[in-house]
mmCIF file of C-alpha atoms and ligand atoms in Angstrom:
data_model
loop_
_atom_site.group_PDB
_atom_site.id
_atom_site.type_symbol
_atom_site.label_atom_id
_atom_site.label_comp_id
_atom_site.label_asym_id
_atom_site.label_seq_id
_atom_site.Cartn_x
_atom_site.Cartn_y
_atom_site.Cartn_z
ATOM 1 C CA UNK V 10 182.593 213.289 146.461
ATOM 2 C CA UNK V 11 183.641 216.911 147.044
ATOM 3 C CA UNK V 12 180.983 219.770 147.169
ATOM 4 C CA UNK V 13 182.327 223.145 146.211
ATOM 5 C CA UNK V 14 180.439 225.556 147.830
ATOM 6 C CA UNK V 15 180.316 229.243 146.279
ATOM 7 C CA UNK V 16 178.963 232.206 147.159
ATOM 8 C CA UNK V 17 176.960 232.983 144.656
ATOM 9 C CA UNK V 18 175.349 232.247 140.843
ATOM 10 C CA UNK V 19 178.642 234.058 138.902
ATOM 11 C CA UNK V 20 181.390 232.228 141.233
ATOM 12 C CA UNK V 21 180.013 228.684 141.066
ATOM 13 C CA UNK V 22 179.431 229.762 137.177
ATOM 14 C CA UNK V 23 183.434 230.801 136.889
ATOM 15 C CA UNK V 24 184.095 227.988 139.646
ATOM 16 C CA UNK V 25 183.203 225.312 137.133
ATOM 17 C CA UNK V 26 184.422 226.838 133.953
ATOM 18 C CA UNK V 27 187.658 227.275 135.306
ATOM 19 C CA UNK V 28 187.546 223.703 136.494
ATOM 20 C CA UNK V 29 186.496 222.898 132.540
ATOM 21 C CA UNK V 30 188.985 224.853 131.391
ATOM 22 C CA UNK V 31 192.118 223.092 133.767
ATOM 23 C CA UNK V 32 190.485 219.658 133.002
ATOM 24 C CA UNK V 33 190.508 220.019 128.933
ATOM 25 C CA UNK V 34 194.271 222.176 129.413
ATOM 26 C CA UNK V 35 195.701 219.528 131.469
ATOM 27 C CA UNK V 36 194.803 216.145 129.429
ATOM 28 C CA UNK V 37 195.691 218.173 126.173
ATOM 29 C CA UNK V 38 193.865 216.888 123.645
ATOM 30 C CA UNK V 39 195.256 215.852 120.106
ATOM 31 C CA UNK V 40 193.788 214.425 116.816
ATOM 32 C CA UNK V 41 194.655 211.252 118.521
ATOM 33 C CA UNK V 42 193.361 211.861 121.759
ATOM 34 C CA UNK V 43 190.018 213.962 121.822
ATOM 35 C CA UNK V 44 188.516 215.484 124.712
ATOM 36 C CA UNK V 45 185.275 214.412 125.641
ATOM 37 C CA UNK V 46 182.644 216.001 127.593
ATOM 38 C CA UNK V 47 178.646 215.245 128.960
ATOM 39 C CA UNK V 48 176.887 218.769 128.551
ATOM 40 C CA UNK V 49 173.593 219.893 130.176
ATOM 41 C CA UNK V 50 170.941 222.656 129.124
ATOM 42 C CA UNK V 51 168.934 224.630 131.475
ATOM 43 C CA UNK V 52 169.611 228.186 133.084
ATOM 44 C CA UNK V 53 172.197 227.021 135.628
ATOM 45 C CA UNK V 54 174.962 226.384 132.912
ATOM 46 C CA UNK V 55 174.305 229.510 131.030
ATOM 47 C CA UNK V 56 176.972 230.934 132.984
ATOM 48 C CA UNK V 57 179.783 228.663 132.989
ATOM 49 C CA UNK V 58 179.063 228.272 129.267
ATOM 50 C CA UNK V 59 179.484 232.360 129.156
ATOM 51 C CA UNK V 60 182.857 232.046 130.901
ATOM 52 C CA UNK V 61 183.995 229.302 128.492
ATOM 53 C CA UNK V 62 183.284 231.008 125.278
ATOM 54 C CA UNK V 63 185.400 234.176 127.106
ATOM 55 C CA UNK V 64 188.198 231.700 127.873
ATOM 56 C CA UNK V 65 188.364 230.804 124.199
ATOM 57 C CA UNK V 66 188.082 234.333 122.734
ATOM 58 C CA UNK V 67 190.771 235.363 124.774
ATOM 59 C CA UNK V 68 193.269 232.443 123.412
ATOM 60 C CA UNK V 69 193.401 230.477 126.552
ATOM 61 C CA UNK V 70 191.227 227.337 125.353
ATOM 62 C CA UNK V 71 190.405 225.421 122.260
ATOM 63 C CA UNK V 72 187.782 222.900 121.460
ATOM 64 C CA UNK V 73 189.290 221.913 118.206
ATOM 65 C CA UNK V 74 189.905 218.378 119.888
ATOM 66 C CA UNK V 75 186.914 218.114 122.301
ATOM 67 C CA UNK V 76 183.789 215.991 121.333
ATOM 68 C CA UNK V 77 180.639 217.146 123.021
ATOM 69 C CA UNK V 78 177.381 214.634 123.917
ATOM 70 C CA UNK V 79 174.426 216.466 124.920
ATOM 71 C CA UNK V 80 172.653 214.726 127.713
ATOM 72 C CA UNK V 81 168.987 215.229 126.597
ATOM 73 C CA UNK V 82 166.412 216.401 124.089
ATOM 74 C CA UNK V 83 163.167 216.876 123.521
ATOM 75 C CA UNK V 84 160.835 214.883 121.680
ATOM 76 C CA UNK V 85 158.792 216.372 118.450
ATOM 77 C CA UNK V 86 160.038 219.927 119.071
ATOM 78 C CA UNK V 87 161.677 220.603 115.755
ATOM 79 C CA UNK V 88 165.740 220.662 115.461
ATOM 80 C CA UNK V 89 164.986 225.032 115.463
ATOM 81 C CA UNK V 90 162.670 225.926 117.906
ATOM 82 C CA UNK V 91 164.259 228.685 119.961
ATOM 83 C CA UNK V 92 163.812 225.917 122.886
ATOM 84 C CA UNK V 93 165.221 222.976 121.842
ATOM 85 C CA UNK V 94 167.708 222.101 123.356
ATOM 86 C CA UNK V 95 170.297 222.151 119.987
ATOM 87 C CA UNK V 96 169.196 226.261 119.797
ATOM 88 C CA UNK V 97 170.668 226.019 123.446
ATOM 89 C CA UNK V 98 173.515 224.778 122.949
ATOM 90 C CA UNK V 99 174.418 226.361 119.531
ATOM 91 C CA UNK V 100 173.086 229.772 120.963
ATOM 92 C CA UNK V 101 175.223 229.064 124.310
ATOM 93 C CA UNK V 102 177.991 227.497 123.375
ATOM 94 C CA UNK V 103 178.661 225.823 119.824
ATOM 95 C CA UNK V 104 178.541 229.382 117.733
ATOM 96 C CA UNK V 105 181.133 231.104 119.582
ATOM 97 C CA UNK V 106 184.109 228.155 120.299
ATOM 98 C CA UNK V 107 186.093 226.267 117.327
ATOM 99 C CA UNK V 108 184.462 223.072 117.956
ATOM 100 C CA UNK V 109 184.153 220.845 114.747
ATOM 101 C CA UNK V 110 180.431 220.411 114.355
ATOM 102 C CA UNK V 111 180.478 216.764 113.334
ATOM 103 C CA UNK V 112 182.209 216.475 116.767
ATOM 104 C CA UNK V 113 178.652 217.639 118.900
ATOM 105 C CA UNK V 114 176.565 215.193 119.740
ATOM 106 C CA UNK V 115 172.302 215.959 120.710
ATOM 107 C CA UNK V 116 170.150 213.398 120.830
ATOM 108 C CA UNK V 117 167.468 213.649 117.516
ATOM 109 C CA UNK V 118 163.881 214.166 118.941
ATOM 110 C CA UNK V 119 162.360 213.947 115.816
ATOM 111 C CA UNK V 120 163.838 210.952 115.077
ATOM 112 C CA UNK V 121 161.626 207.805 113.563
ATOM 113 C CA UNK V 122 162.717 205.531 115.405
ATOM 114 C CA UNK V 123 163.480 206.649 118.867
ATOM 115 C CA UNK V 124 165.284 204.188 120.575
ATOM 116 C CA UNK V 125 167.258 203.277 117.798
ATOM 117 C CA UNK V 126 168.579 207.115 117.978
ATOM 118 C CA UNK V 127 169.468 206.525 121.897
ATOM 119 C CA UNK V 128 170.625 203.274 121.623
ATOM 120 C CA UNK V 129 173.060 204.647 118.520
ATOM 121 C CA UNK V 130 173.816 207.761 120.991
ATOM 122 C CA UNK V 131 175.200 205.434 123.346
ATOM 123 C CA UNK V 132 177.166 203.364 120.402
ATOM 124 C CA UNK V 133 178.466 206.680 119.628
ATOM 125 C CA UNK V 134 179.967 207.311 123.324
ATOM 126 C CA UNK V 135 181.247 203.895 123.802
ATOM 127 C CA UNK V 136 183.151 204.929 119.914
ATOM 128 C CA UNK V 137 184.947 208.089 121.639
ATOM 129 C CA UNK V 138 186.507 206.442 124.218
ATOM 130 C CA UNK V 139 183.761 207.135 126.677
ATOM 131 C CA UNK V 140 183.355 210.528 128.636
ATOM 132 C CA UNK V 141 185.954 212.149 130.219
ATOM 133 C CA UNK V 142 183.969 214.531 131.921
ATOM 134 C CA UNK V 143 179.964 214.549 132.143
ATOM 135 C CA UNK V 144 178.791 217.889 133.507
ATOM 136 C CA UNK V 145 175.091 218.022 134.540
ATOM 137 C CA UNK V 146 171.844 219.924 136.310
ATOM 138 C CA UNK V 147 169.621 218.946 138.226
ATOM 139 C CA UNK V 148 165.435 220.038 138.641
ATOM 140 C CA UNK V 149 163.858 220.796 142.096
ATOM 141 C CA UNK V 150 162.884 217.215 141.948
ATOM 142 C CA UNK V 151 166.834 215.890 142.070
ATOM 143 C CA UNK V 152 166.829 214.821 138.629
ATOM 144 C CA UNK V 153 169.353 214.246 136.875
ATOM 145 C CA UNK V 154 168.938 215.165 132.617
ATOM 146 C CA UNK V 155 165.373 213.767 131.989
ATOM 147 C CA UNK V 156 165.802 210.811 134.789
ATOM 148 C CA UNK V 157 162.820 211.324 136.827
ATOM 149 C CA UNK V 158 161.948 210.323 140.121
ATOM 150 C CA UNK V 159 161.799 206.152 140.061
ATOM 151 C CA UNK V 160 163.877 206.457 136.683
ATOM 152 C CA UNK V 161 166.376 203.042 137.458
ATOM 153 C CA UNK V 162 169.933 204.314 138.449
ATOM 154 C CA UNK V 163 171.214 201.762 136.087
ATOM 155 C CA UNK V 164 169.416 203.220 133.176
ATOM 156 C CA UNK V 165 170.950 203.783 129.848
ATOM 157 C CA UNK V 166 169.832 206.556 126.877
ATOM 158 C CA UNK V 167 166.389 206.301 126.445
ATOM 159 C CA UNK V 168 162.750 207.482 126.059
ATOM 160 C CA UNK V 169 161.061 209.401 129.100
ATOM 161 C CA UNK V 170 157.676 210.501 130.163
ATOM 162 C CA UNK V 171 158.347 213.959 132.067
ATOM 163 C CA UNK V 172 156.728 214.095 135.190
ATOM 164 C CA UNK V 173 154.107 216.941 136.321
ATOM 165 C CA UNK V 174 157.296 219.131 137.774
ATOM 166 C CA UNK V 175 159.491 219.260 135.181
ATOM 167 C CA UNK V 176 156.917 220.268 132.783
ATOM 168 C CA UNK V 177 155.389 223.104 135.506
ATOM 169 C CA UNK V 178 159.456 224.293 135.975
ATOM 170 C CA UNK V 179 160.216 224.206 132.025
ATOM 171 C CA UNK V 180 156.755 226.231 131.515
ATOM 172 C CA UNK V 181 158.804 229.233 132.587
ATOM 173 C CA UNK V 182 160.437 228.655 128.916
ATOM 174 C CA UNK V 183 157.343 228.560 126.879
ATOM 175 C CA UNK V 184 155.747 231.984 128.259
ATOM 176 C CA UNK V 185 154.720 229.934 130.879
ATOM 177 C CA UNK V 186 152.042 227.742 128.791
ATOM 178 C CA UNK V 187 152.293 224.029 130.094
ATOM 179 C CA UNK V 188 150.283 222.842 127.001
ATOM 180 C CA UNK V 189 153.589 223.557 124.592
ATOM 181 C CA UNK V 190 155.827 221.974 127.238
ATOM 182 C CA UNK V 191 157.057 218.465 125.628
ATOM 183 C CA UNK V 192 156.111 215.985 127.595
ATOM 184 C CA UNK V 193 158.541 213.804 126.208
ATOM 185 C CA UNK V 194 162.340 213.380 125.976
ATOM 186 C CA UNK V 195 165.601 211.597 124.818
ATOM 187 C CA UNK V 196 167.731 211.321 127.760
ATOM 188 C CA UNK V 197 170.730 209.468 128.794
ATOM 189 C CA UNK V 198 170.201 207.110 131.508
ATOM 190 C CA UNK V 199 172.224 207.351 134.826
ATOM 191 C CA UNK V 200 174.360 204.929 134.034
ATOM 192 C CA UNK V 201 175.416 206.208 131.165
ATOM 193 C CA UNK V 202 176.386 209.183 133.540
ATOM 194 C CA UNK V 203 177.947 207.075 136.134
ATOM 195 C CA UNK V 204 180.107 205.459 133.437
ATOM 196 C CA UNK V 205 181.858 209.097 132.524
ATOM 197 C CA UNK V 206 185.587 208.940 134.602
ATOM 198 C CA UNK V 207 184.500 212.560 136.471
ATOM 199 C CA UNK V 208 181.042 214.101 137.100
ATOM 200 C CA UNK V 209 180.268 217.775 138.099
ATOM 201 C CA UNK V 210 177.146 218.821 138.923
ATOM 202 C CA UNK V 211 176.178 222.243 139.272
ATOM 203 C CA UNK V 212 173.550 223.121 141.842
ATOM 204 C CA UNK V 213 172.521 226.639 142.633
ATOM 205 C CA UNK V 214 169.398 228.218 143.604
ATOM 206 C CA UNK V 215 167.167 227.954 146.952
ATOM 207 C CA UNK V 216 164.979 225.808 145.047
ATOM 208 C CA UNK V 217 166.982 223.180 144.820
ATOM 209 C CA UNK V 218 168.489 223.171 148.335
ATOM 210 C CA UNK V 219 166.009 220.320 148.834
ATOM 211 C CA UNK V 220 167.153 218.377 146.416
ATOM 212 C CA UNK V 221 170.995 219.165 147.450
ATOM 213 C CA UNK V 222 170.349 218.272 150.478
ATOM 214 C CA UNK V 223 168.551 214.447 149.009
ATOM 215 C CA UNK V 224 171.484 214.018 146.973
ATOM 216 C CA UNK V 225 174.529 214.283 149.417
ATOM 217 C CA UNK V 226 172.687 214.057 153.340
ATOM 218 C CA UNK V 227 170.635 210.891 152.390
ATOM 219 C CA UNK V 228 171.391 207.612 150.976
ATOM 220 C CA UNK V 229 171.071 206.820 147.384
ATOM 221 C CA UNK V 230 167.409 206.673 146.192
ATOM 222 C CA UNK V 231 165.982 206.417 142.744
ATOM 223 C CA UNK V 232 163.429 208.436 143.856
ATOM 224 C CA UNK V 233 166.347 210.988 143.690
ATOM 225 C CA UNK V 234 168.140 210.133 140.654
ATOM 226 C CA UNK V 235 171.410 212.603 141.500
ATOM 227 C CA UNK V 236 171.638 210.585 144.836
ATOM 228 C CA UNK V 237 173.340 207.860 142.797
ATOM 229 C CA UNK V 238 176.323 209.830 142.385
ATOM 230 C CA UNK V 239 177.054 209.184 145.962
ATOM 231 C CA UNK V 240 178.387 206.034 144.505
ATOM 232 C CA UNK V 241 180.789 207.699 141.473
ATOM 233 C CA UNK V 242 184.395 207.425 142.004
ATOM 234 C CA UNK V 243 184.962 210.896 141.163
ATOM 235 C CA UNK V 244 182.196 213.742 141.306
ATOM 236 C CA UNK V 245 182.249 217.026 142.257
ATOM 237 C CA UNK V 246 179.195 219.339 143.431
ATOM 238 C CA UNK V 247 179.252 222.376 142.612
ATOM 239 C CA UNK V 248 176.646 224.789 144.576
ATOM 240 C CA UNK V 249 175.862 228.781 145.788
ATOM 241 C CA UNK V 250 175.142 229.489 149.171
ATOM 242 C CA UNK V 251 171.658 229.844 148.772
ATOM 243 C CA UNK V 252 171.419 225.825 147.529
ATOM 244 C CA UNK V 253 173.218 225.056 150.988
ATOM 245 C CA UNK V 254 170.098 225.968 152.694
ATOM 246 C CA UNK V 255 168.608 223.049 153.790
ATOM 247 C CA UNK V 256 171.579 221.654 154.764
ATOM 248 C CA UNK V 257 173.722 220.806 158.315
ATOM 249 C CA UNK V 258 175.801 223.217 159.416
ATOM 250 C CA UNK V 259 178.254 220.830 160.310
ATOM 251 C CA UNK V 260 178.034 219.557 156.558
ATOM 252 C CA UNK V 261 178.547 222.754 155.182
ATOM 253 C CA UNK V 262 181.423 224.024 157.430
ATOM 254 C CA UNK V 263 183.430 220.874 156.754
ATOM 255 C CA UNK V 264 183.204 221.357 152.959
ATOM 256 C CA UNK V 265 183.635 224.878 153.017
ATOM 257 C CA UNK V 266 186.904 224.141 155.253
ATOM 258 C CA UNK V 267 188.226 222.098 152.175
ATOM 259 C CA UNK V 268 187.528 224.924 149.685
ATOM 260 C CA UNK V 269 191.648 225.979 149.901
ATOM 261 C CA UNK V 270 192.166 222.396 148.469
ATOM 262 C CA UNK V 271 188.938 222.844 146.020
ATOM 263 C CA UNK V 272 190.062 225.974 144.572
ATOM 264 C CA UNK V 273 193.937 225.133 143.729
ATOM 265 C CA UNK V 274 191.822 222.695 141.150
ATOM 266 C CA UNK V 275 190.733 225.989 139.149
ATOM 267 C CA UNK V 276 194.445 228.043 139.829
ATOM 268 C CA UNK V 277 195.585 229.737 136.568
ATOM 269 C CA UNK V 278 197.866 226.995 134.642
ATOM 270 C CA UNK V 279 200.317 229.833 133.292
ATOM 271 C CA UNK V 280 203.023 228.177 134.415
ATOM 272 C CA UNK V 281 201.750 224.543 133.562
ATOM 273 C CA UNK V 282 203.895 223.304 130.457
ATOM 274 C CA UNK V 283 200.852 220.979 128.837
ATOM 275 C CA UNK V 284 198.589 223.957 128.919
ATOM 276 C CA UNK V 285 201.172 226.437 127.273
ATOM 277 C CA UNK V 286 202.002 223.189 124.745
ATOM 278 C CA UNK V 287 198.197 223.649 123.499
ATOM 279 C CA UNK V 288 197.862 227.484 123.939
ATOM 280 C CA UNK V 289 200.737 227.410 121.324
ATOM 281 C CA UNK V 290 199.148 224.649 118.794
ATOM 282 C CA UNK V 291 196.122 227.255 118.676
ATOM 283 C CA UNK V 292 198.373 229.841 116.876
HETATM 284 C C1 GLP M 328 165.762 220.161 132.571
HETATM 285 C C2 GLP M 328 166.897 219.367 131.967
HETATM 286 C C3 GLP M 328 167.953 219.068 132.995
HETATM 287 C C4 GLP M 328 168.352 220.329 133.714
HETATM 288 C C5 GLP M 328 167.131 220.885 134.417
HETATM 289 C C6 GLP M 328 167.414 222.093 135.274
HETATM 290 O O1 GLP M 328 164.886 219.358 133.276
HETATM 291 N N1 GLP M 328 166.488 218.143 131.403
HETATM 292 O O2 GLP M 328 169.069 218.494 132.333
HETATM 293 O O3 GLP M 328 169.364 220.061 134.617
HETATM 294 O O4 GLP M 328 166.195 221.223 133.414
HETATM 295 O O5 GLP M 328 167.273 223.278 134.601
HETATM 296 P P1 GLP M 328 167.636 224.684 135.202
HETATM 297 O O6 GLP M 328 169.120 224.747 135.203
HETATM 298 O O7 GLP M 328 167.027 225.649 134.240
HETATM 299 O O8 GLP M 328 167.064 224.745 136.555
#
């Protein structure tokens, strides 16, 4: 596991969309050979998704090859509520790259049947090739997309009951009124996470320096759903200073000691010939 530690909101935002940007440059996608990526919601990725959508107005990325899967939804809010989560991403993200819409995947909320929807989401991963890249958020509680605390760490895409927290922390969303919170979602389990080939989660905020500290300082606990990454081959954490807080020193200094390694991962690609190669197909 590697924890990137940044100094604040905007760097671990541009931290991670660089490291987007590199990862999607580097395996240069094709009509053969798509792309494909786990996105979150939620404030924390606002930022990275800002610096993506800059990346790709300036010519330097394309998402004509990437397929996106959402990782949750909520249930019964329709499609176009400002706060579903498909107004997120559209708003964010979708609206401003050249991403092929029948190549975005959200979960359907409204759907009849429920866990026929999640169990086809899954079908529908499994179709692409699997994910290349899952990105993800975590709440104060250390969950990971709608897996709450006790939520199996072998769990697939499913339906959850949100717990008391996450419906007090997404109030903030609905002018603060908990009754119009969902209390409901689509999510994908964390094994459907843990079976992406990379994972980067992005961590920033004092409030969640608790749960930072659960996920990497303690063993794996499904009590702590983002714990379980402890056991992917290949995840990255990517936090501010201020989510550091309530960890060691020691643990801290020996990551940040590692950050000259951490941040060749995000160095411009000018000069790298795969990245040109799909700069070029662009034009
Ligand atoms: C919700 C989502 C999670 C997200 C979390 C954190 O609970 N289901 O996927 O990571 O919110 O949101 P924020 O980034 O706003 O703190």
């Amino acid at each position: 596991m590697r924890l990137v530690i940044l100094d604040n909101y905007d760097s671990a935002s541009e931290w991670s969309a660089k490291y987007v940007r590199n990862r999607i440059l580097t395996f240069n996608p094709g009509p053969d050979n798509y792309f494909t990526l786990g996105l979150p919601t939620g404030s924390t990725p606002k930022g990275m998704y800002k610096k993506l959508v800059e990346f790709h107005k300036e010519g330097e990325l394309s998402f004509k090859y990437v397929k996106t899967f959402n990782m949750d939804e909520y249930v019964g809010l329709p499609r176009d509520h400002p706060e579903s989560y498909h107004t997120f991403m559209w708003d964010n993200l979708f609206k401003h790259i050249d991403i092929i819409p029948e190549n975005v995947h959200i979960l359907d909320g409204n759907a009849e049947d429920l866990q026929n929807e999640c169990d086809e989401f899954e079908k529908k991963i499994e179709e692409a090739g699997g994910i290349e890249l899952f990105i993800g958020g975590i709440g104060p509680d250390g969950h990971i997309a709608f897996n709450e605390p006790g939520s199996s760490l072998v769990s697939r895409t499913r339906v959850k009951t949100l717990a008391q927290d996450t419906i007090e922390a997404n109030a903030r969303f609905f002018n603060g009124d908990i009754s119009k919170v969902p209390t409901m979602a689509l999510t994908v389990g964390v094994g459907t996470v843990m079976d992406a080939r990379e994972v980067m989660i992005l961590i920033t905020g004092a409030h969640k320096s608790f749960a930072l500290y659960k996920a990497i300082e303690e063993g794996v606990c499904h009590m702590w759903t983002v714990s379980a990454f402890q056991q992917h081959p290949k995840s990255t954490f990517v936090c501010d200073e201020d989510a550091t807080l309530e960890l060691r020193v020691k643990t801290v200094k020996y990551f940040k000691s590692l950050m000259y390694v951490h941040n060749k991962l995000v160095a411009d690609l000018e000069e790298n010939p795969k990245a040109k190669k799909q700069r070029i197909s662009q034009d």
